PDB file of C-alpha atoms and ligand atoms in Angstrom:
ATOM      1  CA  MET A   1      60.534 107.271 118.388  1.00 82.00           C
ATOM      2  CA  PRO A   2      64.123 106.497 119.479  1.00 91.00           C
ATOM      3  CA  THR A   3      66.825 109.149 119.068  1.00 96.00           C
ATOM      4  CA  LEU A   4      70.074 108.577 117.187  1.00 96.00           C
ATOM      5  CA  ASN A   5      71.828 107.941 120.468  1.00 95.00           C
ATOM      6  CA  ASP A   6      69.165 105.369 121.461  1.00 95.00           C
ATOM      7  CA  ALA A   7      69.662 103.648 118.141  1.00 95.00           C
ATOM      8  CA  LEU A   8      73.457 103.452 118.624  1.00 94.00           C
ATOM      9  CA  ARG A   9      72.920 101.792 122.019  1.00 93.00           C
ATOM     10  CA  HIS A  10      69.973  99.573 121.098  1.00 91.00           C
ATOM     11  CA  PHE A  11      71.845  96.592 119.613  1.00 93.00           C
ATOM     12  CA  GLU A  12      74.730  94.661 121.068  1.00 94.00           C
ATOM     13  CA  LEU A  13      77.024  95.910 118.318  1.00 96.00           C
ATOM     14  CA  PRO A  14      80.526  97.330 118.758  1.00 95.00           C
ATOM     15  CA  ARG A  15      80.120 101.117 118.794  1.00 93.00           C
ATOM     16  CA  LEU A  16      82.175 101.632 115.609  1.00 94.00           C
ATOM     17  CA  GLU A  17      80.052  99.169 113.654  1.00 96.00           C
ATOM     18  CA  ALA A  18      76.794 100.707 114.916  1.00 96.00           C
ATOM     19  CA  ARG A  19      78.081 104.180 113.834  1.00 96.00           C
ATOM     20  CA  LEU A  20      79.043 102.992 110.373  1.00 96.00           C
ATOM     21  CA  LEU A  21      75.615 101.412 109.824  1.00 97.00           C
ATOM     22  CA  LEU A  22      73.726 104.422 111.219  1.00 97.00           C
ATOM     23  CA  SER A  23      75.855 106.826 109.146  1.00 97.00           C
ATOM     24  CA  HIS A  24      75.002 104.732 106.075  1.00 97.00           C
ATOM     25  CA  VAL A  25      71.250 104.946 106.840  1.00 97.00           C
ATOM     26  CA  THR A  26      71.069 108.612 107.815  1.00 97.00           C
ATOM     27  CA  GLY A  27      73.661 109.998 105.376  1.00 96.00           C
ATOM     28  CA  LEU A  28      75.220 111.847 108.318  1.00 96.00           C
ATOM     29  CA  SER A  29      78.934 111.957 109.011  1.00 95.00           C
ATOM     30  CA  HIS A  30      80.133 110.810 112.455  1.00 92.00           C
ATOM     31  CA  ALA A  31      80.351 114.476 113.498  1.00 95.00           C
ATOM     32  CA  GLY A  32      76.865 115.100 112.182  1.00 96.00           C
ATOM     33  CA  MET A  33      75.529 112.197 114.186  1.00 95.00           C
ATOM     34  CA  VAL A  34      77.124 113.515 117.384  1.00 93.00           C
ATOM     35  CA  SER A  35      75.412 116.879 117.019  1.00 95.00           C
ATOM     36  CA  ALA A  36      72.094 115.275 116.030  1.00 94.00           C
ATOM     37  CA  GLY A  37      72.381 112.629 118.820  1.00 94.00           C
ATOM     38  CA  ALA A  38      69.246 113.761 120.720  1.00 95.00           C
ATOM     39  CA  ASP A  39      67.060 114.077 117.539  1.00 95.00           C
ATOM     40  CA  GLU A  40      64.441 111.458 116.846  1.00 95.00           C
ATOM     41  CA  LEU A  41      65.284 109.057 114.050  1.00 95.00           C
ATOM     42  CA  PRO A  42      62.608 108.980 111.322  1.00 95.00           C
ATOM     43  CA  ALA A  43      60.678 105.716 111.337  1.00 95.00           C
ATOM     44  CA  ALA A  44      61.976 104.567 107.918  1.00 96.00           C
ATOM     45  CA  GLN A  45      65.583 105.168 109.046  1.00 97.00           C
ATOM     46  CA  TRP A  46      64.995 103.308 112.301  1.00 96.00           C
ATOM     47  CA  GLN A  47      63.569 100.353 110.403  1.00 97.00           C
ATOM     48  CA  ALA A  48      66.471 100.332 107.882  1.00 97.00           C
ATOM     49  CA  PHE A  49      68.998 100.591 110.708  1.00 97.00           C
ATOM     50  CA  SER A  50      67.341  97.775 112.676  1.00 97.00           C
ATOM     51  CA  GLN A  51      67.470  95.538 109.666  1.00 98.00           C
ATOM     52  CA  LEU A  52      71.138  96.202 109.004  1.00 98.00           C
ATOM     53  CA  ALA A  53      71.973  95.739 112.714  1.00 97.00           C
ATOM     54  CA  SER A  54      70.123  92.407 112.825  1.00 97.00           C
ATOM     55  CA  ARG A  55      71.933  91.198 109.725  1.00 97.00           C
ATOM     56  CA  ARG A  56      75.292  92.276 111.308  1.00 97.00           C
ATOM     57  CA  LEU A  57      74.371  90.409 114.478  1.00 97.00           C
ATOM     58  CA  ALA A  58      73.678  87.334 112.344  1.00 96.00           C
ATOM     59  CA  GLY A  59      77.209  87.539 111.021  1.00 96.00           C
ATOM     60  CA  GLU A  60      77.072  89.449 107.685  1.00 98.00           C
ATOM     61  CA  PRO A  61      80.240  91.513 107.136  1.00 98.00           C
ATOM     62  CA  VAL A  62      79.981  95.249 107.607  1.00 98.00           C
ATOM     63  CA  ALA A  63      81.563  95.823 104.252  1.00 98.00           C
ATOM     64  CA  TYR A  64      78.792  93.902 102.442  1.00 98.00           C
ATOM     65  CA  LEU A  65      76.116  95.742 104.461  1.00 98.00           C
ATOM     66  CA  LEU A  66      77.576  99.114 103.572  1.00 98.00           C
ATOM     67  CA  GLY A  67      78.537  98.091 100.027  1.00 98.00           C
ATOM     68  CA  TRP A  68      82.011  99.499 100.308  1.00 98.00           C
ATOM     69  CA  ARG A  69      85.420  99.191 102.049  1.00 98.00           C
ATOM     70  CA  GLU A  70      88.338 101.564 102.119  1.00 98.00           C
ATOM     71  CA  PHE A  71      91.642 100.443 100.521  1.00 98.00           C
ATOM     72  CA  TYR A  72      94.783 102.602 100.174  1.00 98.00           C
ATOM     73  CA  GLY A  73      92.784 105.707 100.972  1.00 98.00           C
ATOM     74  CA  ARG A  74      89.967 105.165  98.474  1.00 98.00           C
ATOM     75  CA  GLU A  75      86.445 103.740  98.712  1.00 98.00           C
ATOM     76  CA  PHE A  76      85.844 100.579  96.701  1.00 98.00           C
ATOM     77  CA  ALA A  77      82.398  99.132  96.066  1.00 98.00           C
ATOM     78  CA  VAL A  78      82.177  95.480  97.262  1.00 98.00           C
ATOM     79  CA  SER A  79      79.487  92.816  97.063  1.00 98.00           C
ATOM     80  CA  PRO A  80      79.347  89.123  98.026  1.00 98.00           C
ATOM     81  CA  ALA A  81      80.788  88.459  94.527  1.00 98.00           C
ATOM     82  CA  VAL A  82      84.219  89.662  95.722  1.00 98.00           C
ATOM     83  CA  LEU A  83      86.593  89.244  98.589  1.00 98.00           C
ATOM     84  CA  ILE A  84      86.551  92.114 101.119  1.00 98.00           C
ATOM     85  CA  PRO A  85      89.753  94.173 100.742  1.00 98.00           C
ATOM     86  CA  ARG A  86      92.331  93.469 103.487  1.00 97.00           C
ATOM     87  CA  PRO A  87      94.893  95.953 104.776  1.00 96.00           C
ATOM     88  CA  GLU A  88      97.657  93.337 104.213  1.00 96.00           C
ATOM     89  CA  THR A  89      97.160  93.730 100.435  1.00 98.00           C
ATOM     90  CA  GLU A  90      98.394  97.323 100.724  1.00 97.00           C
ATOM     91  CA  HIS A  91     101.886  95.781 101.236  1.00 97.00           C
ATOM     92  CA  LEU A  92     101.635  94.097  97.847  1.00 98.00           C
ATOM     93  CA  VAL A  93     100.662  97.402  96.237  1.00 98.00           C
ATOM     94  CA  GLU A  94     103.609  99.193  97.923  1.00 98.00           C
ATOM     95  CA  ALA A  95     106.051  96.488  96.815  1.00 98.00           C
ATOM     96  CA  VAL A  96     105.011  96.759  93.152  1.00 98.00           C
ATOM     97  CA  LEU A  97     105.303 100.543  93.257  1.00 98.00           C
ATOM     98  CA  ASP A  98     108.705 100.233  94.897  1.00 98.00           C
ATOM     99  CA  LYS A  99     110.117  97.593  92.542  1.00 98.00           C
ATOM    100  CA  VAL A 100     108.827  98.992  89.208  1.00 98.00           C
ATOM    101  CA  GLY A 101     109.028 102.691  90.094  1.00 98.00           C
ATOM    102  CA  ARG A 102     106.051 104.909  89.518  1.00 95.00           C
ATOM    103  CA  LYS A 103     107.787 107.499  87.386  1.00 95.00           C
ATOM    104  CA  ARG A 104     108.108 105.509  84.195  1.00 96.00           C
ATOM    105  CA  ALA A 105     105.857 103.779  81.704  1.00 98.00           C
ATOM    106  CA  ALA A 106     105.247 100.160  82.628  1.00 98.00           C
ATOM    107  CA  ASN A 107     102.895  97.364  81.631  1.00 98.00           C
ATOM    108  CA  VAL A 108     101.393  95.657  84.717  1.00 99.00           C
ATOM    109  CA  VAL A 109      98.729  93.003  85.197  1.00 99.00           C
ATOM    110  CA  ASP A 110      96.744  91.978  88.264  1.00 99.00           C
ATOM    111  CA  LEU A 111      95.602  88.342  88.171  1.00 98.00           C
ATOM    112  CA  GLY A 112      92.441  87.463  90.051  1.00 98.00           C
ATOM    113  CA  THR A 113      91.531  91.122  90.522  1.00 98.00           C
ATOM    114  CA  GLY A 114      88.265  90.622  92.443  1.00 98.00           C
ATOM    115  CA  SER A 115      86.960  94.084  93.334  1.00 98.00           C
ATOM    116  CA  GLY A 116      89.846  95.571  91.372  1.00 98.00           C
ATOM    117  CA  ILE A 117      91.587  97.190  94.360  1.00 98.00           C
ATOM    118  CA  ILE A 118      95.146  96.323  93.233  1.00 99.00           C
ATOM    119  CA  ALA A 119      94.762  97.218  89.565  1.00 99.00           C
ATOM    120  CA  CYS A 120      92.789 100.441  90.261  1.00 99.00           C
ATOM    121  CA  THR A 121      95.099 101.583  93.027  1.00 98.00           C
ATOM    122  CA  LEU A 122      98.192 101.023  90.835  1.00 98.00           C
ATOM    123  CA  ALA A 123      96.622 102.785  87.874  1.00 98.00           C
ATOM    124  CA  LEU A 124      95.868 105.836  90.065  1.00 98.00           C
ATOM    125  CA  GLU A 125      99.186 105.832  92.011  1.00 98.00           C
ATOM    126  CA  ALA A 126     101.291 105.351  88.834  1.00 98.00           C
ATOM    127  CA  PRO A 127      99.474 107.162  86.032  1.00 98.00           C
ATOM    128  CA  GLN A 128     102.168 106.317  83.507  1.00 98.00           C
ATOM    129  CA  TRP A 129     101.555 102.569  83.904  1.00 98.00           C
ATOM    130  CA  GLN A 130      99.175 100.568  81.707  1.00 98.00           C
ATOM    131  CA  LEU A 131      97.149  98.288  83.948  1.00 98.00           C
ATOM    132  CA  SER A 132      95.376  95.093  82.933  1.00 98.00           C
ATOM    133  CA  ALA A 133      93.256  92.993  85.239  1.00 98.00           C
ATOM    134  CA  VAL A 134      91.994  89.414  84.947  1.00 98.00           C
ATOM    135  CA  ASP A 135      89.303  87.521  86.794  1.00 98.00           C
ATOM    136  CA  LEU A 136      87.526  84.209  86.232  1.00 98.00           C
ATOM    137  CA  SER A 137      84.274  85.508  87.686  1.00 98.00           C
ATOM    138  CA  PRO A 138      82.115  87.764  85.444  1.00 98.00           C
ATOM    139  CA  ALA A 139      80.304  89.007  88.596  1.00 98.00           C
ATOM    140  CA  ALA A 140      83.621  90.028  90.193  1.00 98.00           C
ATOM    141  CA  LEU A 141      84.702  91.747  86.952  1.00 98.00           C
ATOM    142  CA  ALA A 142      81.479  93.782  86.921  1.00 98.00           C
ATOM    143  CA  VAL A 143      82.321  95.056  90.400  1.00 98.00           C
ATOM    144  CA  ALA A 144      85.933  95.843  89.386  1.00 98.00           C
ATOM    145  CA  GLN A 145      84.791  97.644  86.266  1.00 98.00           C
ATOM    146  CA  GLY A 146      82.404  99.721  88.276  1.00 98.00           C
ATOM    147  CA  ASN A 147      85.157 100.710  90.708  1.00 98.00           C
ATOM    148  CA  ALA A 148      87.536 101.602  87.851  1.00 98.00           C
ATOM    149  CA  ALA A 149      84.828 103.829  86.350  1.00 98.00           C
ATOM    150  CA  ASN A 150      83.955 105.495  89.665  1.00 98.00           C
ATOM    151  CA  LEU A 151      87.566 106.194  90.523  1.00 98.00           C
ATOM    152  CA  GLY A 152      88.686 107.170  87.027  1.00 98.00           C
ATOM    153  CA  ALA A 153      91.230 104.335  86.854  1.00 98.00           C
ATOM    154  CA  ALA A 154      92.265 103.310  83.306  1.00 98.00           C
ATOM    155  CA  VAL A 155      92.319  99.506  83.486  1.00 98.00           C
ATOM    156  CA  LEU A 156      91.858  96.910  80.719  1.00 98.00           C
ATOM    157  CA  PHE A 157      89.759  93.961  81.953  1.00 98.00           C
ATOM    158  CA  TYR A 158      89.874  90.363  80.810  1.00 98.00           C
ATOM    159  CA  GLN A 159      87.682  87.432  81.809  1.00 98.00           C
ATOM    160  CA  GLY A 160      89.393  84.033  82.198  1.00 98.00           C
ATOM    161  CA  SER A 161      91.925  81.954  84.169  1.00 98.00           C
ATOM    162  CA  TRP A 162      95.131  83.694  85.254  1.00 98.00           C
ATOM    163  CA  LEU A 163      97.230  84.583  82.168  1.00 98.00           C
ATOM    164  CA  THR A 164      95.207  82.716  79.550  1.00 98.00           C
ATOM    165  CA  PRO A 165      92.818  85.502  78.404  1.00 98.00           C
ATOM    166  CA  LEU A 166      95.699  87.959  77.810  1.00 98.00           C
ATOM    167  CA  PRO A 167      96.947  88.386  74.258  1.00 97.00           C
ATOM    168  CA  GLU A 168      99.832  85.930  73.683  1.00 95.00           C
ATOM    169  CA  SER A 169     102.246  88.706  72.665  1.00 96.00           C
ATOM    170  CA  MET A 170     101.730  90.793  75.804  1.00 97.00           C
ATOM    171  CA  ARG A 171     104.807  91.110  78.053  1.00 98.00           C
ATOM    172  CA  PHE A 172     104.833  92.730  81.476  1.00 98.00           C
ATOM    173  CA  ASP A 173     107.077  94.805  83.719  1.00 98.00           C
ATOM    174  CA  ALA A 174     105.196  93.271  86.639  1.00 98.00           C
ATOM    175  CA  ILE A 175     102.693  90.549  87.256  1.00 99.00           C
ATOM    176  CA  VAL A 176     100.898  90.769  90.587  1.00 98.00           C
ATOM    177  CA  SER A 177      98.362  88.578  92.241  1.00 98.00           C
ATOM    178  CA  ASN A 178      96.496  88.024  95.519  1.00 98.00           C
ATOM    179  CA  PRO A 179      95.179  84.523  94.598  1.00 98.00           C
ATOM    180  CA  PRO A 180      93.113  82.141  96.730  1.00 98.00           C
ATOM    181  CA  TYR A 181      95.693  80.617  99.071  1.00 98.00           C
ATOM    182  CA  ILE A 182      93.753  79.112 101.951  1.00 98.00           C
ATOM    183  CA  GLU A 183      93.960  75.344 102.339  1.00 98.00           C
ATOM    184  CA  ARG A 184      90.576  73.702 101.711  1.00 98.00           C
ATOM    185  CA  HIS A 185      90.107  72.377 105.250  1.00 97.00           C
ATOM    186  CA  ASP A 186      91.251  75.565 107.028  1.00 98.00           C
ATOM    187  CA  HIS A 187      88.787  76.340 109.821  1.00 97.00           C
ATOM    188  CA  HIS A 188      88.904  80.067 108.964  1.00 96.00           C
ATOM    189  CA  LEU A 189      86.684  79.336 105.942  1.00 97.00           C
ATOM    190  CA  ALA A 190      83.801  78.551 108.266  1.00 96.00           C
ATOM    191  CA  GLU A 191      84.338  81.471 110.634  1.00 97.00           C
ATOM    192  CA  GLY A 192      83.449  85.192 110.941  1.00 96.00           C
ATOM    193  CA  ASP A 193      83.248  87.404 107.874  1.00 96.00           C
ATOM    194  CA  VAL A 194      85.092  84.801 105.752  1.00 97.00           C
ATOM    195  CA  ARG A 195      81.964  82.561 105.743  1.00 97.00           C
ATOM    196  CA  PHE A 196      80.191  85.138 103.603  1.00 98.00           C
ATOM    197  CA  GLU A 197      82.932  85.674 101.083  1.00 98.00           C
ATOM    198  CA  PRO A 198      83.177  83.870  97.709  1.00 98.00           C
ATOM    199  CA  ARG A 199      84.879  80.517  98.383  1.00 98.00           C
ATOM    200  CA  MET A 200      86.635  80.595  94.989  1.00 97.00           C
ATOM    201  CA  ALA A 201      88.432  83.819  96.041  1.00 98.00           C
ATOM    202  CA  LEU A 202      89.707  82.266  99.282  1.00 98.00           C
ATOM    203  CA  THR A 203      90.644  78.644  98.687  1.00 98.00           C
ATOM    204  CA  ASP A 204      92.143  76.632  95.804  1.00 98.00           C
ATOM    205  CA  GLU A 205      90.174  73.587  97.103  1.00 98.00           C
ATOM    206  CA  HIS A 206      93.561  71.962  97.551  1.00 98.00           C
ATOM    207  CA  ASP A 207      96.622  72.574  99.806  1.00 98.00           C
ATOM    208  CA  GLY A 208      96.561  76.392  99.476  1.00 98.00           C
ATOM    209  CA  LEU A 209      99.484  76.457  97.049  1.00 98.00           C
ATOM    210  CA  ALA A 210      97.772  75.278  93.834  1.00 98.00           C
ATOM    211  CA  CYS A 211      97.160  78.756  92.396  1.00 98.00           C
ATOM    212  CA  LEU A 212     100.517  80.082  93.610  1.00 98.00           C
ATOM    213  CA  ARG A 213     102.195  77.118  91.863  1.00 98.00           C
ATOM    214  CA  GLU A 214     100.354  77.780  88.574  1.00 98.00           C
ATOM    215  CA  ILE A 215     101.152  81.500  88.684  1.00 98.00           C
ATOM    216  CA  ALA A 216     104.849  80.856  89.500  1.00 98.00           C
ATOM    217  CA  ALA A 217     105.116  78.298  86.712  1.00 98.00           C
ATOM    218  CA  THR A 218     103.461  80.378  83.951  1.00 98.00           C
ATOM    219  CA  ALA A 219     104.171  84.038  84.804  1.00 98.00           C
ATOM    220  CA  PRO A 220     107.973  84.239  84.193  1.00 98.00           C
ATOM    221  CA  ALA A 221     107.523  83.543  80.455  1.00 98.00           C
ATOM    222  CA  ARG A 222     105.256  86.586  80.247  1.00 98.00           C
ATOM    223  CA  LEU A 223     107.652  88.921  82.076  1.00 98.00           C
ATOM    224  CA  LEU A 224     109.989  91.289  80.274  1.00 98.00           C
ATOM    225  CA  PRO A 225     113.671  90.917  81.228  1.00 98.00           C
ATOM    226  CA  GLY A 226     114.008  92.698  84.598  1.00 98.00           C
ATOM    227  CA  GLY A 227     110.273  92.291  85.232  1.00 98.00           C
ATOM    228  CA  TRP A 228     108.834  91.339  88.649  1.00 98.00           C
ATOM    229  CA  LEU A 229     106.411  88.698  89.838  1.00 99.00           C
ATOM    230  CA  LEU A 230     104.761  89.565  93.187  1.00 99.00           C
ATOM    231  CA  VAL A 231     102.196  87.550  95.074  1.00 98.00           C
ATOM    232  CA  GLU A 232     100.357  87.761  98.359  1.00 98.00           C
ATOM    233  CA  HIS A 233     100.251  84.518 100.380  1.00 98.00           C
ATOM    234  CA  GLY A 234      99.530  83.018 103.752  1.00 98.00           C
ATOM    235  CA  TYR A 235     101.721  83.649 106.806  1.00 97.00           C
ATOM    236  CA  ASP A 236     103.159  80.096 106.579  1.00 98.00           C
ATOM    237  CA  GLN A 237     103.685  79.968 102.768  1.00 98.00           C
ATOM    238  CA  GLY A 238     106.787  82.211 102.441  1.00 98.00           C
ATOM    239  CA  ALA A 239     109.378  79.465 102.138  1.00 98.00           C
ATOM    240  CA  ALA A 240     107.194  77.458  99.714  1.00 98.00           C
ATOM    241  CA  CYS A 241     106.677  80.536  97.498  1.00 98.00           C
ATOM    242  CA  ARG A 242     110.397  81.337  97.479  1.00 98.00           C
ATOM    243  CA  GLU A 243     111.079  77.762  96.362  1.00 98.00           C
ATOM    244  CA  LEU A 244     108.475  77.998  93.597  1.00 98.00           C
ATOM    245  CA  PHE A 245     109.879  81.338  92.401  1.00 98.00           C
ATOM    246  CA  ALA A 246     113.453  80.019  92.426  1.00 98.00           C
ATOM    247  CA  ALA A 247     112.456  76.863  90.601  1.00 98.00           C
ATOM    248  CA  ALA A 248     110.774  79.075  87.948  1.00 98.00           C
ATOM    249  CA  GLY A 249     114.132  80.823  87.282  1.00 98.00           C
ATOM    250  CA  LEU A 250     113.401  84.081  89.132  1.00 98.00           C
ATOM    251  CA  GLN A 251     116.162  85.896  90.959  1.00 98.00           C
ATOM    252  CA  GLN A 252     116.419  88.288  93.934  1.00 98.00           C
ATOM    253  CA  VAL A 253     113.638  86.152  95.457  1.00 98.00           C
ATOM    254  CA  ALA A 254     112.519  87.559  98.805  1.00 98.00           C
ATOM    255  CA  THR A 255     109.551  87.550 101.204  1.00 98.00           C
ATOM    256  CA  LEU A 256     108.232  90.701 102.834  1.00 98.00           C
ATOM    257  CA  PRO A 257     106.324  90.786 106.123  1.00 97.00           C
ATOM    258  CA  ASP A 258     103.018  92.520 106.827  1.00 95.00           C
ATOM    259  CA  LEU A 259     102.525  94.951 109.738  1.00 93.00           C
ATOM    260  CA  ALA A 260     101.906  92.018 112.085  1.00 94.00           C
ATOM    261  CA  GLY A 261     105.370  90.683 111.186  1.00 96.00           C
ATOM    262  CA  ASN A 262     103.929  87.681 109.179  1.00 97.00           C
ATOM    263  CA  ASP A 263     105.323  86.619 105.849  1.00 98.00           C
ATOM    264  CA  ARG A 264     102.833  88.058 103.349  1.00 98.00           C
ATOM    265  CA  VAL A 265     104.358  88.986  99.975  1.00 98.00           C
ATOM    266  CA  THR A 266     106.961  87.085  97.894  1.00 98.00           C
ATOM    267  CA  LEU A 267     108.600  88.631  94.886  1.00 98.00           C
ATOM    268  CA  GLY A 268     111.194  87.685  92.284  1.00 98.00           C
ATOM    269  CA  ASN A 269     112.882  89.225  89.293  1.00 98.00           C
ATOM    270  CA  LYS A 270     113.250  87.781  85.800  1.00 98.00           C
ATOM    271  CA  PRO A 271     116.873  87.997  84.684  1.00 96.00           C
TER     272      PRO A 271
HETATM  273  N1  LIG B   1      94.004  87.128 103.484  1.00 79.64           N
HETATM  274  C1  LIG B   1      92.796  86.428 103.316  1.00 79.64           C
HETATM  275  C2  LIG B   1      92.363  85.770 104.637  1.00 79.64           C
HETATM  276  O1  LIG B   1      93.225  85.466 105.470  1.00 79.64           O
HETATM  277  C3  LIG B   1      92.816  85.410 102.225  1.00 79.64           C
HETATM  278  C4  LIG B   1      92.860  86.075 100.917  1.00 79.64           C
HETATM  279  C5  LIG B   1      93.219  85.132  99.846  1.00 79.64           C
HETATM  280  O2  LIG B   1      93.012  83.901  99.897  1.00 79.64           O
HETATM  281  N2  LIG B   1      93.768  85.680  98.827  1.00 79.64           N
HETATM  282  O3  LIG B   1      91.213  85.509 104.906  1.00 79.64           O
END
C-alpha cells in the first residue's frame, strides 16, 4: 500500500491541491499529514483519493470536490448549483460595511445570493443589520440556507428575480449584488473551473451588462434616502456601471479596484 507521501506525489497535481484532497479524504490537518507521511494509506482512502485526483485532473474545480470554499475567513458549502466564491467579492463586502457602518441597525439585501457568501458574511460582521437574500435558483437558495444555518447567520431568503420577490413596502439602507456579468461569447466561459459553474450565475446571455442595467434601473426606488447601491462587475465595466448609476439618479458614484488594480465594484448613493 502507498504511504501518504506516495499518494501526494502519485498524480500530476499541484502540491497544494493534492494536500487539500488528501486532507479531505483522511480527515487529517496539513500538520497531521506531515507527521503521518510515512504511514500506509488505508485502501479505502487511497481509492477515494485516487478518484478525487482523477476528477481534478479532468478539470473539476477543487471547491466542488471538497464541497467548500473559504470566504472572508469562513467556510461556505458549495456545489455545482452555485458560483465558487471569489476573493474579489470580499471588496464588495468591505465596501458595504464601510458605507453603511456596522454599528447601527440597517436593512440590507443581497440580490443573486448564490451560496449566500455576501448575505451571510454581512449578517455575521454587522449583527445589528437585517439581511435579506434573493436568488432565482431554488437549488442555490438551498445551499445558501444551509450556509446560513451552519454559520448562525440570520438571513431572510426569497426566491425570484432580483427585487421582485421582496415585499413592495420594503426599503433598504443598501442593495448589493454580484450578478452574472460575463458577456455570452467570452472565452472564459469555456475554460478552467468556470466550465463547471452554473452558466446562469456567470453570464446574462447578452453583452454582460443586462443584469447590471436592470439592477441599476430598479434598485434606487427601493433604497431609503442616503441608501447605497453596490455591485461587483467585470474589469472593463466600471465606466458603463458609473453611467448606469448616474442615469438612475444616484450620486457620489465611484468605482473601486480589486487587489489586482482592476475596476471591480461600483457604488452610488440615493440622495
Ligand atoms: N468574477 C467571476 C469570473 O470572472 C464572474 C462572476 C460573475 O459573473 N458574477 O469568473
